Amino acid sequence: MQSSIEERLTKKSKKAKLETFGKSLSFICIAFIVLVVISILYFVASKGIATFTQNGVSIGSFLGGTDWNPSGKGADGQPLVGALPMITGSFLVTFLSAIVATPFAIGAAVFMTEISPKMGKKILQPVIELLVGIPSVVYGFIGLTVVVPAVRNVFGGSGFGILAGTFVLFVMILPTVTSMTIDALNTVPRHYREASLALGATRWQTVYKVVLRSAIPGILTAVVFGMARAFGEALAVQMVIGNAALMPGNLVSPASTLTSILTMGMGNTVMGSLQNNVLWSLALILLVMSLVFNIMTRLIGKKGAMK
Amino acid sequence: MTEQNFIIESKDVHLYYGKKEALKGVSLDFMPKEITALIGPSGCGKSTYLRTLNRMNDLIPDVTVTGTIKLNGKDIYSPKMDTVALRKEVGMVFQQPNPFPFSIYDNVAYGLNISGMKDKQKMDEIVEKSLRRAAVWDDVKDKLNKSALSLSGGQQQRVCIARVLAVEPEVILLDEPTSALDPISSAKIESMLVELKERYTIVIVTHNMQQASRISDKTAFFLQGDLIEMGQTRKIFTNPKEQATEDYISGRFG
Ligand SMILES: Nc1ncnc2c1ncn2[C@@H]1O[C@H](COP(=O)(O)OP(=O)(O)O)[C@@H](O)[C@H]1O
Ligand SMILES: [Mg+2]
């Protein structure tokens, strides 16, 4: 009997072994994920920087140049790799779609949390979840068959351009921004609403001056999240924006975004060539921007938490 | 007609949460510029009754109220009553300090802001006056623009009281305002309430019998949705009419 107790205490129990096993397993998984992420970062960065280190393009002419024709050369013999048209296009569709989506998202969220939670739960919630799940090619297809002709009829031109891209992205990010805004409003404690009403505020004043105001960090996070999604969206935008690497002079002439030029050019270049390297540089910009969006949401969250 | 003197008269008030009867015919009147304490074991309907006085129960779905409650002779449950106006007359302080996540100044100015006051100088004056009356001015005068959530619980509760005072209500309802606070903060609030009595009618729910006996003029004892007894505080605590009151006060239950 005594030996068995001693044995049990000194030998590792089955549970302890299982725990060690589980710990190592999850550690290996995490290490693997970290490794993959680091390799991707390294790969994109090294490729993207090659444009500047190997092909001798200056960062200024890449970020600030407006002529994009990587297979040709300019009058000064330098390759034409000005990415400003795409950078501008990407930021324009991102900001415009976010600006249009935000009021709609706030309106829908206020309806669902403050005005009619029952109907919101029954009808709007499933609709939003459905919209989130629709693949982007479907949005692009609808954009191509509905939005582009509509823009053409109203504004003339081909219909392809920033405006069509904005519309499609607006619809695409709306469900995400809305559901995150709903979450933000729902985390505003009940007692803020009670305090406001007890002070003689109307329901509308309470929503406007207390609930929305307290939820600002959450709403901003939702909007930035939507912007990150819009900035990175490729397929649907590519289908409606026209893909002309020109500075967008107006909202209804063909333009392009970083993602659309990237997807268009990917298959047509040779690894290691300048034409290929500049695409990686575009990818690097996308990567950096998604990092920036990520940091922004974190900072906003932190600031909100401090209050 | 002594009735003329009452600021609030409630008669045969029943309240149902769905089918559950939480108030079973409460008739209770309040004199102006007095402190009335509502006491009783928890779950007996003190908060429920208090919330009928500014119609905060309206916010809970499926609540039915019958009987009459009059403020200055006007039926507050009549269809013509404007609850927004009512709640400006009858302010409320909650059990948990619940300042908005705004600056101290914005908290106190909230009631003025929603009433559309634009005059910044007047607003400053009222904010200061309210914070002084709530005995928290010295604590916060140098940090009016700091978040109210950065204050201690006791300071937060006094800011909440200042927030109500800024609206200049006639009646202030307090639902166990000190139960979440330390004894020192509670004492500050108690002495502040005694001073506020000069200007306001105060109804306070309290779990703390000493508190009721220290600060109130009248005491009402509730039990299971009924008002058992109401009278001068000294009388209730020394010589109650009802056996149940005596049992409760002497700590035999609750
Ligand atoms: N929102 C509500 N819905 C249903 N029942 C409630 C609600 N609020 C209170 N009650 C019930 O009403 C009774 C009185 O509650 P309350 O007024 O909070 O008592 P007290 O403040 O004296 O502790 C209790 O039985 C409680 O369970
Ligand atoms: Mg209570």
Coordinates of C-alpha atoms and ligand atoms in Angstrom, one line a residue:
Chain A
M1 CA 0.0 0.0 0.0
Q2 CA 2.7 2.4 1.0
S3 CA 4.8 1.9 -2.0
S4 CA 1.8 2.5 -4.2
I5 CA 1.2 5.9 -2.6
E6 CA 4.8 6.8 -3.0
E7 CA 4.6 5.6 -6.6
R8 CA 1.5 7.6 -7.3
L9 CA 3.1 10.8 -5.8
T10 CA 6.4 10.6 -7.6
K11 CA 5.3 9.3 -10.9
K12 CA 3.5 11.6 -13.2
S13 CA -0.2 11.1 -13.1
K14 CA -2.2 10.4 -16.2
K15 CA -3.9 13.8 -15.9
A16 CA -0.6 15.6 -15.6
K17 CA 0.7 13.8 -18.7
L18 CA -2.4 14.8 -20.6
E19 CA -1.9 18.4 -19.5
T20 CA 1.7 18.4 -20.7
F21 CA 0.6 16.9 -23.9
G22 CA -2.2 19.5 -24.4
K23 CA 0.1 22.3 -23.6
S24 CA 2.8 21.2 -26.0
L25 CA 0.2 20.7 -28.7
S26 CA -1.3 24.1 -28.4
F27 CA 2.2 25.6 -28.2
I28 CA 3.2 23.9 -31.4
C29 CA 0.0 25.2 -33.1
I30 CA 0.7 28.7 -32.0
A31 CA 4.3 28.5 -33.0
F32 CA 3.2 27.3 -36.4
I33 CA 0.8 30.2 -36.8
V34 CA 3.4 32.8 -35.7
L35 CA 5.9 31.3 -38.1
V36 CA 3.4 31.5 -41.0
V37 CA 2.6 35.1 -40.3
I38 CA 6.2 36.1 -40.0
S39 CA 7.1 34.3 -43.2
I40 CA 4.3 36.1 -45.0
L41 CA 5.4 39.4 -43.6
Y42 CA 9.0 38.7 -44.5
F43 CA 8.2 37.5 -48.0
V44 CA 5.9 40.4 -48.9
A45 CA 8.3 42.9 -47.4
S46 CA 11.4 41.6 -49.1
K47 CA 9.7 41.3 -52.4
G48 CA 8.1 44.7 -52.1
I49 CA 11.3 46.4 -51.2
A50 CA 13.1 44.8 -54.2
T51 CA 11.5 47.4 -56.4
F52 CA 13.6 50.0 -54.7
T53 CA 16.7 48.1 -53.8
Q54 CA 17.1 46.0 -57.0
N55 CA 15.3 48.0 -59.7
G56 CA 16.5 51.3 -58.3
V57 CA 13.1 53.0 -58.3
S58 CA 12.9 55.8 -55.9
I59 CA 10.2 55.6 -53.2
G60 CA 9.1 59.1 -54.1
S61 CA 8.4 58.3 -57.7
F62 CA 6.6 55.1 -56.7
L63 CA 4.3 56.7 -54.0
G64 CA 4.0 60.1 -55.8
G65 CA 4.1 59.2 -59.5
T66 CA 0.9 59.3 -61.5
D67 CA 2.0 57.3 -64.5
W68 CA 1.6 53.6 -64.3
N69 CA 2.9 51.4 -67.1
P70 CA 5.5 49.0 -65.6
S71 CA 6.4 47.5 -68.9
G72 CA 7.2 50.9 -70.5
K73 CA 9.8 53.5 -69.7
G74 CA 9.3 57.3 -69.4
A75 CA 11.1 60.0 -71.3
D76 CA 13.9 60.0 -68.6
G77 CA 14.4 56.3 -69.1
Q78 CA 12.9 55.5 -65.7
P79 CA 10.2 52.8 -65.5
L80 CA 6.7 54.2 -65.2
V81 CA 5.6 52.8 -61.8
G82 CA 3.7 55.7 -60.2
A83 CA 1.2 54.1 -57.8
L84 CA -0.5 57.3 -56.8
P85 CA -3.6 56.7 -59.0
M86 CA -4.2 53.4 -57.2
I87 CA -3.4 54.7 -53.8
T88 CA -5.8 57.5 -54.4
G89 CA -8.5 55.2 -55.7
S90 CA -8.2 52.8 -52.8
F91 CA -8.5 55.6 -50.2
L92 CA -11.3 57.3 -52.1
V93 CA -13.5 54.2 -52.3
T94 CA -12.6 53.3 -48.7
F95 CA -13.5 56.7 -47.2
L96 CA -16.5 57.4 -49.4
S97 CA -18.0 54.0 -48.7
A98 CA -17.4 54.4 -45.0
I99 CA -18.9 57.9 -45.0
V100 CA -22.0 56.7 -46.7
A101 CA -22.3 53.5 -44.6
T102 CA -21.8 55.1 -41.2
P103 CA -25.1 57.0 -40.9
F104 CA -27.1 54.0 -42.3
A105 CA -25.3 51.7 -39.8
I106 CA -26.0 54.0 -36.9
G107 CA -29.6 54.4 -38.0
A108 CA -30.2 50.7 -38.2
A109 CA -28.4 50.0 -35.0
V110 CA -30.4 52.6 -33.1
F111 CA -33.6 51.1 -34.5
M112 CA -32.5 47.6 -33.4
T113 CA -31.3 48.4 -30.0
E114 CA -33.4 51.4 -28.9
I115 CA -36.6 51.5 -30.9
S116 CA -37.7 48.0 -31.7
P117 CA -35.4 45.4 -30.3
K118 CA -38.0 42.7 -30.9
M119 CA -38.5 43.3 -34.6
G120 CA -34.8 44.0 -34.9
K121 CA -33.9 40.6 -33.5
K122 CA -36.5 38.8 -35.6
I123 CA -36.0 40.5 -39.0
L124 CA -32.9 42.7 -39.2
Q125 CA -30.5 40.4 -37.4
P126 CA -31.0 37.4 -39.8
V127 CA -30.8 39.8 -42.8
I128 CA -27.6 41.2 -41.6
E129 CA -26.1 37.8 -41.0
L130 CA -27.1 36.7 -44.4
L131 CA -25.6 39.8 -46.0
V132 CA -22.3 39.2 -44.2
G133 CA -22.1 35.7 -45.7
I134 CA -22.7 36.6 -49.3
P135 CA -19.4 36.0 -51.3
S136 CA -17.9 39.2 -52.7
V137 CA -18.1 38.0 -56.3
V138 CA -21.9 38.1 -56.0
Y139 CA -21.8 41.7 -54.8
G140 CA -19.5 42.5 -57.8
F141 CA -21.8 40.7 -60.2
I142 CA -24.8 42.7 -58.9
G143 CA -22.7 45.8 -59.1
L144 CA -21.9 45.1 -62.6
T145 CA -25.4 44.5 -63.7
V146 CA -27.3 47.0 -61.6
V147 CA -25.0 49.7 -60.3
V148 CA -22.8 50.3 -63.3
P149 CA -25.7 50.8 -65.7
A150 CA -27.5 53.0 -63.2
V151 CA -24.5 55.2 -62.8
R152 CA -24.1 55.3 -66.6
N153 CA -27.7 56.4 -67.0
V154 CA -27.6 59.1 -64.3
F155 CA -24.1 60.5 -64.8
G156 CA -23.2 59.5 -68.3
G157 CA -19.9 57.9 -69.2
S158 CA -19.2 54.2 -69.0
G159 CA -20.6 53.9 -65.5
F160 CA -17.4 52.2 -64.3
G161 CA -15.5 54.2 -61.7
I162 CA -15.1 55.3 -58.1
L163 CA -18.8 56.0 -57.6
A164 CA -19.8 52.4 -58.7
G165 CA -17.0 51.0 -56.5
T166 CA -18.2 53.1 -53.6
F167 CA -21.8 51.9 -53.9
V168 CA -20.7 48.2 -54.0
L169 CA -18.4 48.6 -51.1
F170 CA -21.0 50.5 -49.2
V171 CA -23.4 47.6 -49.4
M172 CA -20.6 45.1 -48.6
I173 CA -19.4 46.8 -45.5
L174 CA -22.8 48.0 -44.2
P175 CA -23.7 44.7 -42.5
T176 CA -20.4 44.4 -40.7
V177 CA -20.4 48.0 -39.6
T178 CA -24.1 47.8 -38.5
S179 CA -23.6 44.6 -36.5
M180 CA -20.5 46.0 -34.8
T181 CA -22.4 49.3 -34.1
I182 CA -25.2 47.3 -32.6
D183 CA -22.7 45.6 -30.3
A184 CA -21.3 49.0 -29.3
L185 CA -24.8 50.3 -28.5
N186 CA -25.7 47.2 -26.5
T187 CA -22.6 47.5 -24.3
V188 CA -23.8 51.0 -23.2
P189 CA -25.1 50.1 -19.7
R190 CA -28.9 50.3 -19.1
H191 CA -28.4 52.6 -16.1
Y192 CA -27.1 55.4 -18.4
R193 CA -30.4 55.3 -20.2
E194 CA -32.3 55.2 -16.9
A195 CA -30.3 58.1 -15.5
S196 CA -31.0 60.2 -18.6
L197 CA -34.7 59.5 -18.7
A198 CA -35.0 60.1 -15.0
L199 CA -33.6 63.6 -15.6
G200 CA -36.4 64.4 -17.9
A201 CA -34.7 63.6 -21.2
T202 CA -36.9 62.3 -24.0
R203 CA -36.1 59.0 -25.6
W204 CA -34.5 60.6 -28.6
Q205 CA -32.3 62.9 -26.4
T206 CA -31.2 59.8 -24.5
V207 CA -30.2 58.0 -27.6
Y208 CA -28.5 61.0 -29.1
K209 CA -26.8 62.5 -26.1
V210 CA -26.1 59.6 -24.0
V211 CA -26.2 56.3 -25.8
L212 CA -24.5 57.3 -29.0
R213 CA -22.0 59.5 -27.2
S214 CA -21.0 56.8 -24.8
A215 CA -20.7 54.4 -27.7
I216 CA -18.4 56.6 -29.8
P217 CA -15.3 54.4 -29.3
G218 CA -17.2 51.3 -30.3
I219 CA -18.8 53.0 -33.3
L220 CA -15.4 54.3 -34.5
T221 CA -14.0 50.8 -34.2
A222 CA -16.9 49.5 -36.3
V223 CA -16.2 52.1 -39.0
V224 CA -12.5 51.5 -39.0
F225 CA -13.2 47.8 -39.3
G226 CA -15.4 48.5 -42.3
M227 CA -12.7 50.7 -43.8
A228 CA -10.2 47.9 -43.4
R229 CA -12.6 45.6 -45.2
A230 CA -13.2 48.1 -48.0
F231 CA -9.5 48.8 -48.4
G232 CA -8.7 45.1 -48.9
E233 CA -11.7 44.1 -51.0
A234 CA -10.5 43.1 -54.5
L235 CA -12.9 41.1 -56.5
A236 CA -16.1 43.1 -56.3
V237 CA -14.3 46.4 -56.7
Q238 CA -12.3 45.2 -59.7
M239 CA -15.6 44.2 -61.4
V240 CA -17.0 47.7 -61.3
I241 CA -14.2 50.3 -61.1
G242 CA -13.0 50.1 -64.7
N243 CA -9.4 49.3 -63.8
A244 CA -7.8 52.2 -65.6
A245 CA -4.6 53.2 -63.8
L246 CA -5.4 56.9 -64.1
M247 CA -5.7 59.6 -61.5
P248 CA -9.4 59.8 -60.8
G249 CA -10.5 63.1 -62.2
N250 CA -14.1 62.6 -61.2
L251 CA -16.1 59.9 -59.6
V252 CA -17.6 58.4 -62.7
S253 CA -14.6 57.8 -64.9
P254 CA -12.7 54.5 -64.9
A255 CA -10.2 54.3 -62.1
S256 CA -8.4 51.6 -60.1
T257 CA -7.4 50.5 -56.6
L258 CA -4.3 48.8 -55.3
T259 CA -6.2 45.5 -55.1
S260 CA -7.7 45.7 -58.5
I261 CA -4.4 46.4 -60.3
L262 CA -2.8 43.7 -58.2
T263 CA -5.4 41.0 -59.2
M264 CA -5.3 42.1 -62.8
G265 CA -1.5 42.0 -63.0
M266 CA -0.7 39.0 -60.9
G267 CA -0.9 36.4 -63.6
N268 CA 0.9 38.3 -66.3
T269 CA 4.3 39.0 -64.9
V270 CA 7.5 37.0 -64.4
M271 CA 8.8 36.4 -60.9
G272 CA 11.8 38.7 -60.2
S273 CA 11.1 41.2 -62.9
L274 CA 10.4 44.8 -62.2
Q275 CA 6.8 44.3 -63.3
N276 CA 6.4 41.6 -60.7
N277 CA 8.3 43.4 -58.0
V278 CA 6.1 46.6 -58.2
L279 CA 3.0 44.4 -57.7
W280 CA 4.6 43.2 -54.5
S281 CA 5.2 46.8 -53.5
L282 CA 1.5 47.4 -54.0
A283 CA 0.9 44.4 -51.8
L284 CA 3.2 45.8 -49.2
I285 CA 1.2 49.0 -49.1
L286 CA -2.0 46.9 -48.5
L287 CA -0.3 45.0 -45.7
V288 CA 1.0 48.2 -44.0
M289 CA -2.5 49.8 -44.3
S290 CA -4.2 46.7 -42.8
L291 CA -1.7 47.0 -40.0
V292 CA -2.5 50.7 -39.6
F293 CA -6.2 49.9 -39.4
N294 CA -5.5 47.2 -36.9
I295 CA -3.5 49.6 -34.7
M296 CA -6.2 52.2 -35.0
T297 CA -8.9 49.9 -33.7
R298 CA -6.7 49.0 -30.8
L299 CA -5.9 52.6 -29.9
I300 CA -9.6 53.5 -30.1
G301 CA -10.5 50.5 -27.9
K302 CA -7.9 51.5 -25.3
K303 CA -9.0 55.1 -25.2
G304 CA -12.6 54.0 -24.8
A305 CA -11.7 51.7 -22.0
M306 CA -9.9 54.5 -20.1
K307 CA -12.9 56.6 -19.9
Chain B
M1 CA -58.5 70.6 4.8
T2 CA -55.0 69.6 5.7
E3 CA -54.9 67.7 2.4
Q4 CA -54.0 70.9 0.7
N5 CA -50.6 70.7 2.3
F6 CA -49.5 67.5 0.7
I7 CA -47.2 67.7 -2.3
I8 CA -47.7 64.1 -3.3
E9 CA -50.8 62.1 -2.5
S10 CA -51.1 58.5 -3.5
K11 CA -54.2 56.5 -3.1
D12 CA -54.8 52.8 -3.4
V13 CA -51.8 52.2 -5.7
H14 CA -51.6 48.7 -7.1
L15 CA -48.7 47.7 -9.4
Y16 CA -48.5 44.5 -11.3
Y17 CA -45.4 43.1 -13.0
G18 CA -47.3 41.0 -15.5
K19 CA -49.6 39.0 -13.2
K20 CA -47.6 39.5 -10.1
E21 CA -48.9 42.1 -7.7
A22 CA -46.0 44.0 -6.3
L23 CA -48.0 46.8 -4.6
K24 CA -51.3 45.9 -3.0
G25 CA -53.1 49.2 -2.5
V26 CA -50.6 51.7 -1.1
S27 CA -52.0 55.0 0.1
L28 CA -49.3 57.4 1.2
D29 CA -49.0 61.2 1.3
F30 CA -45.9 63.4 1.5
M31 CA -45.4 66.7 3.1
P32 CA -43.3 69.3 1.3
K33 CA -39.8 70.0 2.6
E34 CA -39.7 66.9 4.7
I35 CA -37.7 63.7 4.4
T36 CA -39.8 60.6 4.3
A37 CA -38.0 57.3 4.7
L38 CA -39.4 54.1 3.2
I39 CA -38.2 51.0 5.1
G40 CA -39.0 47.3 5.0
P41 CA -37.4 44.0 4.2
S42 CA -36.0 43.6 0.7
G43 CA -38.5 42.6 -1.9
C44 CA -41.4 44.3 -0.1
G45 CA -41.9 46.9 -2.9
K46 CA -40.1 50.0 -1.7
S47 CA -38.2 50.6 -5.0
T48 CA -41.3 49.7 -6.9
Y49 CA -43.4 52.3 -5.0
L50 CA -40.6 54.9 -5.3
R51 CA -40.5 54.4 -9.1
T52 CA -44.3 54.9 -9.4
L53 CA -43.7 58.5 -8.2
N54 CA -41.8 59.5 -11.3
R55 CA -43.2 56.9 -13.6
M56 CA -39.9 55.1 -14.1
N57 CA -41.9 51.8 -14.0
D58 CA -43.3 52.8 -17.4
L59 CA -39.9 51.7 -18.9
I60 CA -40.5 48.1 -17.8
P61 CA -42.7 46.1 -20.2
D62 CA -45.9 44.6 -18.9
V63 CA -46.3 46.8 -15.9
T64 CA -49.8 47.9 -14.9
V65 CA -50.5 50.6 -12.3
T66 CA -53.9 51.4 -10.8
G67 CA -55.0 54.0 -8.2
T68 CA -54.1 57.6 -8.3
I69 CA -51.0 59.5 -7.6
K70 CA -51.2 63.3 -7.5
L71 CA -48.3 65.8 -7.6
N72 CA -49.5 69.2 -6.4
G73 CA -53.0 68.1 -7.1
K74 CA -52.4 66.9 -10.6
D75 CA -52.9 63.2 -11.5
I76 CA -49.5 62.0 -12.8
Y77 CA -51.0 58.9 -14.4
S78 CA -53.6 60.8 -16.4
P79 CA -53.1 60.4 -20.2
K80 CA -52.4 64.1 -20.5
M81 CA -49.4 63.9 -18.2
D82 CA -46.1 64.6 -19.8
T83 CA -43.6 62.2 -18.3
V84 CA -40.7 64.3 -19.4
A85 CA -42.0 67.3 -17.5
L86 CA -42.9 65.1 -14.6
R87 CA -39.4 63.7 -14.3
K88 CA -38.0 67.3 -14.3
E89 CA -40.2 67.9 -11.2
V90 CA -39.4 64.6 -9.6
G91 CA -35.8 63.7 -9.8
M92 CA -34.3 60.4 -8.9
V93 CA -31.0 59.1 -7.5
F94 CA -30.2 55.4 -7.9
Q95 CA -28.7 52.8 -5.7
Q96 CA -25.5 52.4 -7.8
P97 CA -23.8 55.7 -8.6
N98 CA -24.5 56.0 -12.3
P99 CA -22.7 59.1 -13.7
F100 CA -22.5 59.3 -17.5
P101 CA -19.0 58.5 -18.9
F102 CA -18.6 62.3 -19.5
S103 CA -16.8 65.0 -17.7
I104 CA -18.0 66.0 -14.2
Y105 CA -19.2 69.3 -15.7
D106 CA -21.1 67.6 -18.5
N107 CA -22.8 65.3 -16.1
V108 CA -24.1 68.1 -14.0
A109 CA -25.0 70.2 -17.0
Y110 CA -26.8 67.4 -18.7
G111 CA -30.3 68.4 -17.5
L112 CA -29.7 72.0 -18.6
N113 CA -28.4 70.9 -21.9
I114 CA -31.4 68.8 -22.7
S115 CA -33.7 71.7 -21.7
G116 CA -31.9 73.7 -24.4
M117 CA -30.0 76.1 -22.1
K118 CA -27.4 78.0 -24.2
D119 CA -26.2 80.6 -21.8
K120 CA -22.8 79.3 -20.8
Q121 CA -22.3 81.7 -17.9
K122 CA -25.6 80.8 -16.3
M123 CA -24.8 77.1 -16.8
D124 CA -21.5 77.5 -15.0
E125 CA -23.3 79.1 -12.1
I126 CA -25.9 76.4 -11.9
V127 CA -23.3 73.7 -12.1
E128 CA -21.3 75.2 -9.3
K129 CA -24.3 75.9 -7.2
S130 CA -25.5 72.3 -7.6
L131 CA -22.1 70.8 -6.8
R132 CA -21.9 73.0 -3.7
R133 CA -25.3 71.9 -2.5
A134 CA -24.4 68.3 -3.1
A135 CA -21.3 68.9 -0.9
V136 CA -18.9 67.8 -3.6
W137 CA -17.7 71.1 -4.9
D138 CA -14.4 71.1 -3.0
D139 CA -13.6 67.6 -4.2
V140 CA -14.1 68.4 -7.8
K141 CA -13.7 72.1 -8.4
D142 CA -10.2 71.7 -9.9
K143 CA -11.1 68.8 -12.2
L144 CA -14.5 69.7 -13.7
N145 CA -13.3 68.5 -17.1
K146 CA -12.1 65.1 -15.8
S147 CA -14.3 62.1 -16.4
A148 CA -16.8 61.6 -13.6
L149 CA -15.9 57.9 -13.7
S150 CA -12.5 58.8 -12.3
L151 CA -14.1 59.8 -8.9
S152 CA -14.6 57.6 -5.9
G153 CA -18.0 55.9 -5.4
G154 CA -19.1 58.4 -2.8
Q155 CA -18.0 61.4 -4.9
Q156 CA -19.8 59.9 -7.9
Q157 CA -23.0 59.5 -6.0
R158 CA -22.8 63.2 -4.9
V159 CA -22.2 64.2 -8.5
C160 CA -25.3 62.3 -9.4
I161 CA -27.2 64.2 -6.7
A162 CA -25.8 67.4 -8.1
R163 CA -26.9 66.3 -11.5
V164 CA -30.5 66.0 -10.2
L165 CA -30.3 69.3 -8.3
A166 CA -29.3 71.2 -11.4
V167 CA -32.7 70.5 -12.9
E168 CA -34.3 72.1 -9.8
P169 CA -36.9 69.5 -9.1
E170 CA -39.4 69.8 -6.4
V171 CA -39.1 66.3 -5.2
I172 CA -36.0 64.1 -5.0
L173 CA -36.4 60.3 -4.9
L174 CA -33.4 58.3 -3.6
D175 CA -33.3 54.5 -3.8
E176 CA -30.8 53.3 -1.2
P177 CA -28.3 56.0 -2.3
T178 CA -25.7 55.0 0.3
S179 CA -25.9 51.2 0.3
A180 CA -23.0 50.9 -2.1
L181 CA -20.8 53.4 -0.2
D182 CA -18.5 53.5 2.8
P183 CA -19.6 54.9 6.1
I184 CA -17.8 58.2 5.7
S185 CA -19.3 58.9 2.3
S186 CA -22.7 57.8 3.6
A187 CA -22.4 60.3 6.5
K188 CA -21.6 63.1 4.1
I189 CA -24.6 62.3 2.0
E190 CA -26.9 62.1 5.1
S191 CA -25.9 65.5 6.3
M192 CA -26.2 66.9 2.8
L193 CA -29.8 65.5 2.6
V194 CA -30.7 67.2 5.8
E195 CA -29.6 70.5 4.4
L196 CA -31.3 69.9 1.1
K197 CA -34.6 69.5 3.0
E198 CA -34.9 73.3 3.2
R199 CA -35.6 73.4 -0.5
Y200 CA -36.7 70.0 -1.6
T201 CA -39.1 67.3 -0.7
I202 CA -37.1 64.1 -0.2
V203 CA -38.3 60.5 -0.3
I204 CA -35.5 58.0 0.5
V205 CA -35.6 54.2 0.5
T206 CA -33.2 52.8 2.9
H207 CA -32.1 49.5 4.3
N208 CA -30.3 51.1 7.1
M209 CA -32.6 51.7 10.1
Q210 CA -30.2 54.1 11.8
Q211 CA -30.1 56.2 8.7
A212 CA -33.9 56.4 8.6
S213 CA -34.0 57.4 12.2
R214 CA -31.2 59.9 11.9
I215 CA -32.4 61.9 8.9
S216 CA -36.1 61.4 8.3
D217 CA -39.1 63.3 9.6
K218 CA -41.6 60.6 8.6
T219 CA -41.1 56.9 8.1
A220 CA -43.2 54.4 6.1
F221 CA -42.9 50.7 6.8
F222 CA -43.7 48.3 3.9
L223 CA -44.2 44.6 4.0
Q224 CA -44.9 42.3 1.1
G225 CA -46.4 45.0 -1.1
D226 CA -48.5 46.6 1.7
L227 CA -47.9 49.8 3.5
I228 CA -48.1 48.7 7.2
E229 CA -47.6 51.9 9.0
M230 CA -46.6 55.5 8.4
G231 CA -46.0 58.2 10.9
Q232 CA -43.5 60.5 12.6
T233 CA -40.1 58.8 12.6
R234 CA -39.6 59.1 16.3
K235 CA -43.0 57.5 16.9
I236 CA -42.4 54.6 14.5
F237 CA -39.1 53.8 16.0
T238 CA -40.1 54.1 19.7
N239 CA -43.7 53.3 19.8
P240 CA -45.1 51.7 16.6
K241 CA -48.7 50.8 16.3
E242 CA -48.3 47.6 14.5
Q243 CA -46.6 44.4 15.8
A244 CA -45.0 43.8 12.4
T245 CA -43.3 47.2 12.5
E246 CA -42.0 46.6 16.0
D247 CA -40.7 43.2 15.0
Y248 CA -38.9 44.6 12.0
I249 CA -37.4 47.5 13.8
S250 CA -36.2 45.4 16.7
G251 CA -34.5 43.2 14.1
R252 CA -36.7 40.2 14.5
F253 CA -36.8 39.7 10.7
G254 CA -35.6 41.2 7.5
Ligands
LIG1 N1 -38.8 44.4 -13.2 C1 -39.5 43.5 -12.4 N2 -40.2 42.5 -13.0 C2 -40.8 41.6 -12.2 N3 -40.8 41.6 -10.9 C3 -40.2 42.6 -10.3 C4 -39.4 43.6 -11.0 N4 -38.9 44.5 -10.1 C5 -39.2 44.0 -8.9 N5 -40.0 42.9 -9.0 C6 -40.6 42.2 -7.8 O1 -41.4 43.1 -7.1 C7 -41.2 42.9 -5.7 C8 -40.8 44.2 -5.1 O2 -39.5 44.5 -5.5 P1 -38.8 45.9 -5.1 O3 -39.7 47.0 -5.3 O4 -37.5 45.9 -5.9 O5 -38.5 45.6 -3.6 P2 -37.5 46.4 -2.6 O6 -37.0 47.6 -3.3 O7 -38.4 46.7 -1.4 O8 -36.4 45.5 -2.2 C9 -40.2 41.8 -5.6 O9 -40.9 40.6 -5.3 C10 -39.5 41.7 -6.9 O10 -39.1 40.4 -7.2
MG2 MG -35.0 48.1 -3.8

